[in-house]
XYZ file of C-alpha atoms in Angstrom:
712
model
C 77.912 -183.236 53.230
C 80.284 -183.705 50.470
C 79.176 -184.153 46.714
C 81.968 -185.621 44.462
C 80.529 -184.210 41.215
C 79.998 -180.879 40.027
C 76.362 -180.329 40.597
C 76.359 -176.974 39.097
C 73.252 -175.967 37.408
C 71.935 -179.334 37.673
C 68.156 -180.472 37.720
C 66.633 -182.464 40.228
C 63.400 -184.059 41.653
C 62.033 -186.271 44.403
C 61.513 -190.138 44.483
C 58.861 -192.067 45.634
C 60.429 -193.024 49.028
C 60.993 -189.580 49.738
C 64.458 -189.273 48.506
C 65.875 -186.508 46.453
C 67.829 -186.888 43.182
C 69.787 -184.847 41.148
C 70.952 -185.294 37.273
C 74.117 -183.572 35.626
C 75.838 -180.416 35.928
C 78.850 -179.011 34.859
C 82.299 -180.575 34.021
C 85.224 -180.311 36.459
C 86.328 -176.767 36.683
C 89.092 -174.727 38.460
C 89.602 -171.199 39.777
C 87.965 -168.684 37.623
C 85.763 -170.943 35.492
C 88.733 -172.602 33.557
C 88.207 -176.241 32.744
C 89.720 -178.688 35.341
C 93.232 -179.543 35.602
C 92.379 -183.076 33.927
C 90.189 -183.259 30.734
C 87.766 -185.911 29.326
C 88.670 -186.923 25.696
C 85.931 -184.818 24.695
C 87.716 -181.960 26.254
C 85.332 -180.876 29.406
C 86.836 -181.338 32.764
C 87.071 -184.783 34.299
C 88.783 -183.333 37.545
C 90.378 -180.315 39.030
C 93.195 -180.745 41.798
C 92.598 -177.409 43.333
C 88.438 -177.574 43.693
C 88.621 -181.404 43.939
C 85.349 -182.046 41.726
C 84.803 -184.372 39.135
C 82.918 -184.143 36.054
C 79.179 -183.787 36.901
C 77.595 -183.620 33.491
C 76.414 -187.294 33.557
C 76.150 -187.834 37.085
C 73.033 -189.092 39.045
C 73.262 -188.037 42.747
C 70.755 -189.569 45.348
C 69.981 -188.463 48.977
C 68.011 -190.789 51.013
C 65.743 -189.544 53.652
C 66.857 -189.087 57.194
C 65.142 -188.570 60.647
C 66.134 -185.973 63.448
C 66.985 -188.983 65.333
C 69.796 -189.953 62.779
C 73.646 -188.660 62.439
C 74.072 -187.142 59.417
C 77.796 -188.444 59.390
C 76.322 -191.988 58.649
C 76.655 -193.275 54.821
C 72.788 -193.455 54.583
C 72.524 -189.503 55.020
C 75.085 -188.732 52.676
C 75.081 -187.956 48.898
C 75.835 -191.224 46.760
C 77.328 -189.966 43.815
C 79.313 -192.552 42.237
C 78.883 -192.059 38.247
C 80.650 -195.469 37.696
C 77.616 -196.984 39.336
C 74.891 -194.629 38.127
C 74.919 -192.389 35.324
C 72.800 -190.629 32.803
C 73.110 -192.072 28.964
C 73.886 -188.019 27.937
C 75.720 -185.254 29.480
C 73.191 -182.522 30.762
C 73.676 -179.059 32.065
C 70.698 -177.149 32.829
C 68.177 -179.748 31.846
C 64.601 -180.186 33.312
C 63.465 -183.554 35.498
C 59.936 -184.279 35.788
C 58.249 -186.941 37.809
C 55.756 -189.570 36.190
C 52.742 -191.131 37.651
C 54.794 -194.280 38.347
C 57.527 -192.474 40.190
C 60.077 -192.605 37.531
C 61.374 -189.320 35.843
C 61.925 -187.951 32.504
C 65.090 -185.793 31.835
C 64.854 -183.452 29.326
C 67.472 -181.323 26.952
C 70.065 -179.554 28.306
C 73.544 -178.100 27.177
C 76.681 -180.437 26.830
C 78.843 -177.691 28.468
C 78.611 -174.227 29.450
C 77.353 -171.130 27.720
C 74.702 -168.041 27.849
C 72.041 -169.446 25.456
C 71.902 -172.987 24.063
C 73.045 -171.947 20.311
C 75.494 -170.418 17.981
C 74.475 -167.753 16.077
C 73.720 -167.512 13.176
C 71.671 -170.674 14.034
C 72.468 -173.208 11.485
C 72.780 -176.360 13.216
C 69.716 -176.024 15.621
C 69.990 -179.947 16.770
C 73.276 -180.423 17.545
C 75.101 -177.051 17.605
C 78.179 -178.537 16.696
C 77.789 -181.106 19.672
C 77.152 -178.379 22.222
C 73.735 -178.953 22.602
C 71.685 -182.150 24.018
C 67.990 -181.756 22.568
C 67.121 -185.157 23.887
C 65.293 -186.809 26.423
C 65.767 -189.974 28.555
C 64.352 -191.668 31.401
C 65.443 -192.595 35.270
C 65.695 -195.279 35.857
C 66.109 -196.102 32.124
C 64.719 -199.574 32.128
C 66.140 -200.401 28.737
C 64.778 -197.055 27.184
C 67.316 -195.149 25.056
C 67.896 -191.751 24.331
C 65.404 -189.936 21.739
C 65.628 -186.782 19.537
C 62.784 -184.269 21.038
C 61.755 -181.959 17.850
C 60.389 -179.659 20.406
C 63.940 -178.561 21.474
C 65.290 -178.552 17.790
C 62.421 -175.914 17.258
C 63.141 -173.925 20.311
C 66.796 -173.907 19.760
C 68.947 -171.694 22.101
C 66.197 -170.815 24.757
C 65.145 -174.096 25.867
C 67.422 -174.356 29.185
C 65.410 -175.786 32.342
C 62.371 -176.176 30.042
C 59.054 -175.862 32.057
C 57.370 -178.874 32.208
C 54.156 -180.111 33.976
C 52.245 -183.670 34.049
C 48.834 -183.320 32.866
C 45.692 -185.079 34.114
C 45.771 -187.191 30.831
C 49.187 -188.606 31.739
C 50.763 -186.340 29.156
C 52.927 -183.345 29.642
C 52.891 -179.670 29.235
C 56.569 -178.432 27.952
C 56.994 -174.706 27.199
C 60.267 -173.034 26.056
C 61.563 -170.189 23.860
C 58.016 -168.918 23.076
C 56.499 -172.447 22.094
C 54.406 -174.578 23.868
C 53.167 -178.097 23.425
C 51.601 -181.159 24.916
C 53.656 -184.110 24.792
C 53.051 -187.953 24.914
C 56.307 -189.042 26.290
C 55.747 -192.624 25.748
C 54.988 -191.891 22.075
C 57.355 -189.033 21.498
C 54.296 -187.361 19.883
C 53.818 -183.569 20.391
C 50.753 -181.614 20.131
C 51.731 -177.913 19.445
C 49.697 -175.194 21.357
C 49.893 -171.371 20.854
C 52.988 -169.348 21.261
C 53.377 -167.536 24.150
C 51.706 -164.172 23.533
C 53.868 -160.806 23.354
C 57.201 -162.670 22.436
C 57.756 -163.041 25.984
C 60.376 -165.983 26.981
C 59.843 -167.724 30.361
C 62.909 -170.004 30.294
C 66.550 -169.498 31.454
C 68.129 -166.915 31.037
C 64.830 -164.827 30.933
C 64.083 -166.843 33.829
C 60.149 -165.660 34.334
C 58.502 -166.944 37.439
C 56.247 -170.021 36.501
C 54.138 -172.580 38.536
C 50.917 -174.199 38.572
C 47.961 -173.072 40.352
C 46.638 -174.476 43.131
C 44.745 -178.030 42.217
C 41.546 -177.968 44.121
C 38.143 -179.374 44.226
C 36.659 -176.544 42.980
C 38.669 -176.735 39.713
C 38.280 -180.459 39.532
C 42.121 -180.634 40.054
C 42.446 -179.522 36.440
C 45.927 -177.971 35.911
C 46.204 -174.187 35.043
C 49.900 -172.897 34.723
C 50.835 -169.222 35.305
C 53.664 -167.581 33.442
C 54.836 -164.254 34.747
C 57.847 -161.912 33.985
C 61.127 -163.137 31.939
C 62.015 -161.017 29.019
C 60.789 -159.992 25.638
C 64.126 -159.249 23.929
C 64.160 -159.991 20.152
C 65.667 -163.284 18.842
C 68.948 -161.414 17.912
C 69.475 -159.676 21.318
C 70.048 -163.195 22.947
C 73.313 -163.598 21.249
C 74.854 -167.013 21.316
C 76.919 -169.421 23.653
C 79.380 -166.672 24.779
C 77.137 -163.821 25.562
C 74.201 -161.524 24.964
C 74.377 -159.280 21.765
C 73.009 -156.140 24.016
C 73.825 -154.801 27.279
C 70.716 -156.717 28.863
C 70.992 -154.695 32.040
C 69.593 -151.722 30.136
C 66.731 -153.990 28.790
C 63.331 -153.934 31.435
C 62.263 -157.346 32.380
C 58.578 -158.205 31.212
C 55.475 -157.562 33.840
C 53.488 -159.771 31.427
C 51.316 -162.510 32.918
C 49.557 -165.500 31.089
C 47.487 -168.164 32.266
C 47.282 -171.675 30.323
C 44.715 -174.663 31.016
C 46.372 -176.982 28.650
C 43.197 -179.556 28.989
C 40.195 -177.294 29.067
C 37.419 -179.290 30.975
C 34.814 -178.102 28.166
C 36.859 -179.760 25.461
C 37.505 -176.115 23.863
C 40.881 -175.494 22.400
C 43.564 -174.458 24.961
C 44.586 -170.747 24.645
C 46.652 -168.126 26.795
C 44.670 -165.836 28.639
C 45.818 -162.649 29.801
C 46.050 -162.254 33.448
C 47.057 -159.063 35.537
C 50.487 -157.767 34.962
C 52.992 -157.973 38.057
C 53.720 -154.845 40.015
C 57.100 -154.668 38.436
C 58.852 -156.487 35.766
C 61.191 -159.230 36.993
C 63.570 -161.498 35.771
C 64.710 -164.353 37.924
C 61.492 -164.030 40.024
C 60.122 -167.316 41.744
C 57.091 -168.362 42.703
C 56.256 -170.108 46.134
C 52.887 -171.650 46.613
C 51.915 -170.755 50.070
C 49.713 -173.226 52.450
C 46.390 -170.497 52.185
C 46.567 -171.041 48.222
C 47.922 -167.500 47.536
C 51.557 -167.467 45.445
C 54.628 -165.807 46.537
C 56.861 -164.152 43.957
C 60.202 -163.118 45.346
C 63.758 -162.260 44.440
C 64.822 -161.029 41.032
C 65.718 -157.930 39.172
C 64.081 -155.057 37.339
C 66.314 -155.124 34.055
C 68.031 -157.852 32.116
C 68.570 -161.598 32.409
C 70.106 -164.432 34.703
C 73.902 -165.257 33.731
C 76.762 -163.614 33.690
C 79.502 -162.276 31.069
C 82.713 -160.774 30.677
C 81.368 -158.663 27.757
C 78.267 -158.193 25.320
C 77.877 -157.541 21.854
C 77.894 -153.677 22.900
C 80.431 -153.603 25.742
C 83.835 -155.324 24.602
C 85.734 -154.783 27.947
C 85.141 -156.077 31.188
C 86.270 -153.188 32.914
C 83.409 -151.017 31.108
C 80.679 -153.803 32.398
C 78.589 -151.462 34.962
C 77.654 -154.512 37.188
C 80.453 -156.549 36.976
C 79.836 -159.595 35.488
C 75.874 -159.622 36.166
C 73.867 -159.315 33.157
C 70.886 -157.964 35.431
C 70.323 -154.783 37.118
C 67.863 -153.212 39.398
C 67.276 -156.143 42.445
C 63.741 -156.280 43.526
C 63.573 -156.570 47.514
C 59.836 -156.493 48.211
C 57.853 -159.732 47.208
C 54.323 -159.711 46.132
C 51.563 -161.873 46.609
C 49.264 -163.205 44.134
C 45.722 -164.504 44.641
C 44.388 -166.915 42.088
C 40.873 -166.673 43.196
C 40.820 -162.740 43.518
C 38.863 -160.744 40.515
C 40.926 -159.850 37.656
C 42.645 -156.527 38.337
C 42.756 -157.261 42.047
C 45.363 -160.417 41.972
C 48.459 -158.535 42.753
C 49.546 -157.060 45.989
C 52.777 -156.400 48.143
C 51.012 -153.862 50.889
C 52.547 -154.825 54.516
C 55.212 -156.966 52.874
C 58.748 -156.315 54.419
C 61.778 -155.567 51.937
C 65.253 -157.172 51.817
C 68.329 -155.107 51.141
C 70.180 -158.313 49.770
C 70.250 -158.647 46.136
C 68.893 -162.048 44.963
C 69.782 -162.417 41.478
C 71.345 -165.061 39.550
C 71.874 -168.420 41.403
C 69.373 -167.248 44.049
C 66.578 -169.434 45.291
C 63.813 -169.852 47.751
C 61.924 -172.548 49.101
C 58.712 -173.451 51.527
C 59.852 -174.674 55.036
C 57.565 -176.845 57.212
C 56.627 -173.907 59.241
C 55.250 -172.131 56.408
C 57.913 -169.492 56.284
C 60.143 -169.237 53.027
C 64.087 -169.955 53.133
C 65.652 -167.578 50.786
C 69.410 -167.731 49.835
C 71.602 -167.463 47.165
C 73.088 -164.959 44.547
C 76.176 -165.277 42.510
C 76.245 -163.571 39.021
C 80.106 -163.903 38.926
C 82.466 -166.735 37.606
C 83.826 -167.582 40.904
C 83.601 -166.211 44.553
C 83.845 -162.504 44.581
C 82.975 -160.768 47.679
C 83.895 -157.094 46.445
C 81.783 -156.652 43.202
C 78.645 -154.588 43.123
C 76.506 -157.999 43.035
C 78.870 -160.089 45.346
C 78.613 -163.612 46.057
C 76.182 -164.139 48.718
C 76.354 -166.392 51.672
C 73.610 -164.741 53.688
C 70.524 -166.670 54.080
C 67.141 -165.142 54.994
C 63.894 -166.318 56.459
C 60.804 -164.692 54.942
C 57.484 -164.582 57.448
C 53.849 -164.368 55.124
C 51.266 -162.083 56.450
C 49.637 -165.325 58.221
C 52.543 -164.833 60.925
C 50.641 -162.185 62.369
C 47.936 -164.478 63.623
C 47.490 -165.022 67.441
C 46.845 -168.651 66.947
C 47.723 -171.344 64.429
C 46.158 -174.656 64.006
C 47.605 -177.518 65.679
C 45.785 -180.648 63.809
C 46.355 -184.290 65.358
C 45.904 -187.415 63.677
C 47.957 -186.917 60.370
C 48.811 -190.221 58.748
C 52.039 -191.245 57.686
C 51.103 -192.089 54.247
C 48.464 -190.975 51.773
C 46.748 -193.291 49.456
C 45.394 -192.678 45.815
C 41.835 -193.178 46.542
C 40.392 -195.252 49.428
C 39.242 -194.869 53.210
C 39.173 -191.137 54.450
C 40.610 -190.373 57.604
C 40.222 -187.850 60.398
C 42.047 -184.953 61.638
C 41.228 -183.238 64.988
C 41.580 -179.350 65.210
C 41.457 -178.681 69.007
C 39.549 -175.258 69.936
C 42.704 -173.444 70.800
C 43.506 -173.528 67.087
C 41.021 -170.591 66.003
C 39.006 -168.233 67.895
C 34.911 -167.328 67.299
C 32.412 -169.331 65.511
C 33.357 -173.012 64.938
C 31.116 -173.603 62.244
C 32.640 -170.535 60.563
C 36.149 -171.945 61.264
C 34.912 -175.401 59.810
C 33.724 -173.966 56.803
C 36.970 -171.885 56.003
C 39.312 -175.014 56.819
C 41.330 -176.609 53.933
C 43.655 -179.570 53.992
C 46.182 -179.386 51.432
C 49.440 -181.394 50.113
C 52.284 -179.103 49.145
C 55.347 -180.387 47.487
C 57.924 -177.561 47.399
C 59.685 -179.190 44.581
C 63.689 -179.121 43.814
C 64.517 -175.784 43.932
C 67.727 -173.991 41.772
C 67.941 -171.137 39.835
C 64.514 -169.276 40.533
C 62.449 -172.355 39.513
C 60.989 -175.335 41.632
C 60.790 -178.350 39.552
C 57.695 -180.547 41.030
C 56.067 -178.012 42.825
C 52.581 -178.629 43.388
C 49.821 -177.676 45.696
C 46.671 -180.385 45.990
C 43.854 -179.289 48.259
C 41.996 -182.734 49.368
C 38.271 -182.761 49.815
C 37.054 -182.928 53.283
C 33.853 -182.576 55.370
C 33.943 -181.663 59.026
C 31.881 -182.603 62.335
C 32.097 -179.728 65.050
C 32.180 -180.812 68.594
C 30.611 -179.407 71.544
C 34.016 -178.661 72.963
C 34.814 -176.449 70.267
C 37.132 -178.902 68.694
C 36.587 -179.778 64.842
C 36.883 -183.434 63.365
C 38.042 -183.281 59.864
C 37.103 -185.978 57.391
C 39.493 -186.161 54.602
C 39.351 -187.648 51.231
C 42.607 -189.441 50.124
C 44.458 -188.123 46.977
C 42.839 -188.234 43.738
C 45.021 -189.827 41.589
C 48.868 -189.918 40.460
C 48.773 -187.774 37.557
C 47.396 -184.993 39.570
C 50.225 -185.557 42.604
C 52.883 -188.048 41.599
C 54.072 -190.271 44.007
C 56.810 -189.216 46.570
C 56.958 -186.906 50.109
C 54.733 -183.827 50.462
C 53.942 -181.634 53.579
C 50.269 -181.737 54.550
C 49.133 -178.379 56.124
C 45.488 -177.739 57.797
C 44.566 -173.949 57.119
C 41.912 -172.718 59.278
C 40.785 -168.861 58.450
C 44.101 -168.368 56.104
C 46.190 -169.423 58.863
C 48.135 -172.594 58.172
C 49.399 -175.149 60.609
C 52.698 -176.658 60.936
C 53.414 -178.838 57.857
C 53.978 -182.776 58.401
C 55.561 -184.548 55.775
C 53.675 -187.470 54.440
C 54.491 -190.100 51.675
C 51.945 -189.860 49.021
C 51.826 -193.338 47.074
C 53.284 -196.899 47.932
C 56.675 -195.476 48.454
C 58.103 -197.552 45.475
C 58.419 -197.138 41.943
C 55.874 -198.567 39.892
C 52.164 -198.487 38.842
C 50.443 -196.891 41.989
C 47.151 -198.704 43.206
C 44.331 -196.550 42.724
C 41.265 -197.130 44.738
C 37.573 -195.524 44.323
C 37.443 -191.876 45.325
C 36.840 -191.674 49.367
C 33.194 -191.137 50.393
C 32.838 -188.686 53.075
C 29.982 -188.209 55.369
C 28.119 -184.999 55.671
C 29.731 -182.105 57.709
C 27.783 -181.705 61.183
C 27.629 -178.000 62.751
C 27.015 -176.623 66.041
C 26.101 -173.005 66.617
C 26.987 -172.894 70.022
C 30.632 -173.988 69.888
C 33.528 -171.216 69.739
C 37.361 -171.219 69.431
C 39.507 -170.576 72.511
C 42.606 -169.453 70.651
C 44.659 -166.584 71.777
C 43.566 -163.132 70.686
C 39.926 -161.372 70.061
C 39.633 -162.429 66.337
C 40.478 -164.652 63.706
C 43.438 -163.689 61.080
C 42.051 -161.615 58.429
C 43.006 -163.534 55.215
C 42.430 -160.429 53.026
C 45.552 -159.482 50.817
C 47.791 -157.053 52.619
C 46.175 -156.995 55.685
C 47.750 -154.948 58.438
C 46.976 -154.541 62.136
C 49.393 -152.145 64.093
C 47.833 -152.481 67.110
C 48.183 -155.348 69.422
C 48.961 -157.646 66.742
C 52.268 -156.204 66.141
C 53.582 -157.230 69.469
C 52.183 -160.499 68.970
C 54.227 -160.797 65.583
C 57.313 -160.117 67.097
C 56.789 -162.628 69.742
C 56.136 -165.122 66.812
C 58.930 -164.416 64.501
C 61.172 -163.616 67.587
C 60.704 -167.327 69.131
C 61.108 -168.697 65.670
C 64.340 -166.814 64.993
C 65.576 -168.142 68.367
C 65.398 -171.476 67.385
C 66.575 -171.230 63.697
C 69.933 -173.257 62.867
C 71.391 -174.302 59.658
C 69.663 -176.338 57.717
C 72.391 -178.614 56.078
C 69.717 -180.571 54.208
C 68.522 -177.874 52.242
C 71.556 -176.269 51.775
C 72.636 -179.526 49.992
C 69.588 -179.917 47.842
C 69.864 -175.892 46.624
C 73.461 -176.338 45.787
C 74.087 -172.684 45.712
C 77.554 -173.128 46.245
C 79.654 -176.243 46.160
C 81.484 -177.084 50.031
C 84.739 -177.246 48.100
C 84.818 -173.697 46.215
C 83.503 -172.625 49.775
C 86.291 -173.814 51.502
C 88.981 -172.270 49.198
C 87.006 -169.118 48.466
C 87.233 -165.963 50.202
C 85.738 -165.891 53.743
C 82.222 -164.425 53.854
C 82.024 -160.937 54.493
C 80.090 -158.111 53.986
C 80.328 -156.264 50.462
C 82.182 -153.572 50.330
C 79.777 -152.253 47.576
C 76.154 -153.217 47.347
C 73.283 -152.153 45.186
C 70.379 -150.020 46.131
C 67.187 -152.202 46.724
C 63.867 -151.306 44.992
C 60.485 -152.308 45.876
C 59.154 -151.454 42.636
C 59.641 -148.659 39.755
C 61.623 -149.008 36.620
C 65.335 -148.285 35.761
C 68.204 -148.505 37.892
C 69.777 -147.000 40.728
C 73.282 -145.653 41.345
C 73.435 -145.112 44.758
C 75.107 -147.553 46.949
C 73.752 -149.250 49.911
C 75.560 -149.536 53.336
C 76.396 -153.123 55.066
C 73.635 -154.878 56.372
C 73.036 -153.798 60.131
C 73.170 -156.439 62.802
C 69.495 -155.829 63.732
C 66.880 -157.976 62.418
C 64.880 -154.922 60.918
C 61.557 -156.351 61.522
C 58.718 -153.977 60.051
C 56.439 -152.042 62.231
C 53.588 -153.879 60.289
C 52.815 -157.378 61.632
C 51.979 -158.630 58.259
C 55.455 -160.034 57.037
C 59.300 -159.645 57.680
C 62.673 -160.897 56.612
C 64.677 -162.373 59.215
C 67.974 -163.163 58.818
C 69.009 -167.158 59.107
C 71.245 -167.432 62.616
C 74.684 -169.199 61.799
C 75.521 -169.850 65.290
C 76.752 -173.130 65.460
C 77.609 -174.928 61.962
C 76.669 -178.390 63.362
C 73.042 -177.620 64.286
C 70.819 -180.191 63.312
C 68.498 -179.834 60.237
C 65.303 -179.492 61.887
C 66.344 -176.745 64.130
C 64.044 -174.250 62.107
C 60.933 -174.568 64.672
C 57.378 -175.409 63.454
C 55.847 -174.386 66.566
C 56.126 -171.648 68.726
C 58.004 -173.983 71.397
C 57.996 -177.655 69.881
C 60.496 -178.002 66.785
C 59.392 -179.831 63.638
C 60.653 -183.399 63.584
C 59.791 -186.440 61.243
C 58.479 -189.253 63.540
C 61.490 -191.608 63.938
C 61.364 -194.598 61.901
C 58.522 -193.055 59.562
C 60.510 -194.194 56.529
C 61.512 -197.486 57.575
C 58.741 -199.167 56.290
C 58.969 -198.034 52.640
C 60.099 -200.451 50.114
C 63.553 -199.075 48.302
C 64.375 -201.711 45.812
C 66.684 -199.449 44.173
C 68.335 -197.999 47.474
C 71.664 -196.937 46.313
C 73.165 -197.704 49.704
C 72.088 -201.762 49.214
C 75.110 -203.667 50.508
C 75.528 -205.316 47.124
C 76.789 -203.006 44.606
C 75.014 -205.006 41.858
C 71.627 -204.278 43.228
C 72.091 -200.882 41.455
C 72.761 -202.485 37.949
C 69.138 -202.055 36.539
C 70.085 -198.132 37.404
C 73.001 -197.828 35.594
C 71.717 -196.534 32.426
C 75.446 -196.083 31.030
C 75.991 -199.377 30.328
C 75.597 -198.613 26.482
C 76.535 -195.365 26.400
C 78.018 -194.346 22.962
C 81.510 -192.830 22.557
C 81.547 -188.861 23.144
C 80.937 -187.145 20.272
C 84.049 -184.945 19.014
C 83.562 -181.322 19.704
C 85.206 -178.081 20.077
C 85.872 -177.510 24.021
C 83.781 -174.422 25.457
C 84.514 -172.753 28.295
C 82.600 -173.804 31.625
C 81.632 -170.530 32.622
C 78.162 -170.094 33.667
């Protein structure tokens, strides 16, 4: 799949019909991160003859949903990327995208061009930074709305790249950057300040803490609470400027601190940060992945330093003296950890039984939940270009991480999953066969959840738009051990914006395969909201039992390890999945780890000659080298979790090769998207159909500025 414009460090989000859209990126660049061979009047790259990329700083790129029966060579399955037809009103690099209740998006902030942080130092021009900062917001589609300044971005000048944003139940938005926090009425552009982040910990890029909304459930009335973990508490002057940090960041430990914030407390009290359990180790560039069982996995990252790269710092003038090449981080953390939001304080974190990867996942690494409830892990390149010989090299290897629930002998296999989910209205029924669980049917039914999980747009150790929404349900237990779940529709579009999501059924902590559904109408615009679904009372039957494989249900406690017969079962499950894994081209395109054009011209992928000793915790930096990865899968003796290399046997394998069952591959039903209205389809035969999307019709002339090197 070819992307015409430079997608490097773009933002992105889903659209209501299941499409994904990315915004902005870098100007055209050439070898070594130099400005492209042809320049725009503003000085940034318009085109580069070697890498063949166009300026992506104002680009809007759309990828429509395709099913397993489609040809990915077809135009409709390729990226639509033509700034002459669709573009933003401003250049945005490291901007934020957040979906709104009508399916439109707000685009927040960003750099105009490259840099380490978004400021000069001393910071005498926080609004414009001499033309290098874009402290404004705009909408997509614009629909006649222009660009406005956002005072919050001026206040947080420098440390506001990839600002954290979350739509709230009120329809307003939580925004966090630098150490500041606000609730924002984006329609009126009115800001309500909230308390500053405690302990001076920065969570946005390049501190890059792990940040996610906790699961939204009936128990918490779907009221958002956001968890902020890790990042860095470096003093303000240490962050330096556009060129580089002022200190040797790789010597500065990342933060372990975690804070919870409920922006709109149900009791009407003033919102305040709440100290949560510290992480097991400090992490920069750690990433939260919400799992179908309601736990949160933090994965990847480093013990010290920050994201980004440089050839020097304020303390190290020569690149030859940089101990980790261009990397501004050190101490890669190879062991994930699980956070249980419902556990008592002091007991929320565990990494017991979790596998350890020996691949450093630092700057430009990413992870995302797959439909089979495993995690795709890929990327890492803290270098200006392809470099396979430095200590933290350009990383082409991808892995699949299998969470502890893969130790279960059986997993739920629901039937009756609808194609679309509405907001309120009549409930729907799902059927869970008796083979999906073991033991008491009443106990299994009472420990079953139905969730909509949106993995979001993943980049740079964050997932824009990631949400977990549990649907209300009751149940009827049948004499044959099957369970009928009576499931309510989604609450409203502020709680879960319209668009694609995976529906999971979790029984006794073990998730089903995810089924892709569309939430809402599938089109932009005000979403119809019906009365909440009315559910029948639950019906139990004491004699009913499950007939699933194995003698007991999966133990869902943290760090569960079953080293008996379960070990062989895990080997069979993981081995069976691996046998069906193929390259997932769609996800590779969405994640944007490395541009295809760079890959074609870069060095061939090879095991790095110098690797870094991985750690599962602790402090400081190891100095010992670590050998090349062996060809074996390296499964742990425990059946709790495992990292498995993603197999690359056939580069043309279909996207749905990652199995969602032991024998049946995950597939969207053919034609599932066919009935969805897409009035703003970029592939419409008449190009004028896109006229209402072209936000660039009244774009001002570019601001004159001194060109910056596009190096980050």
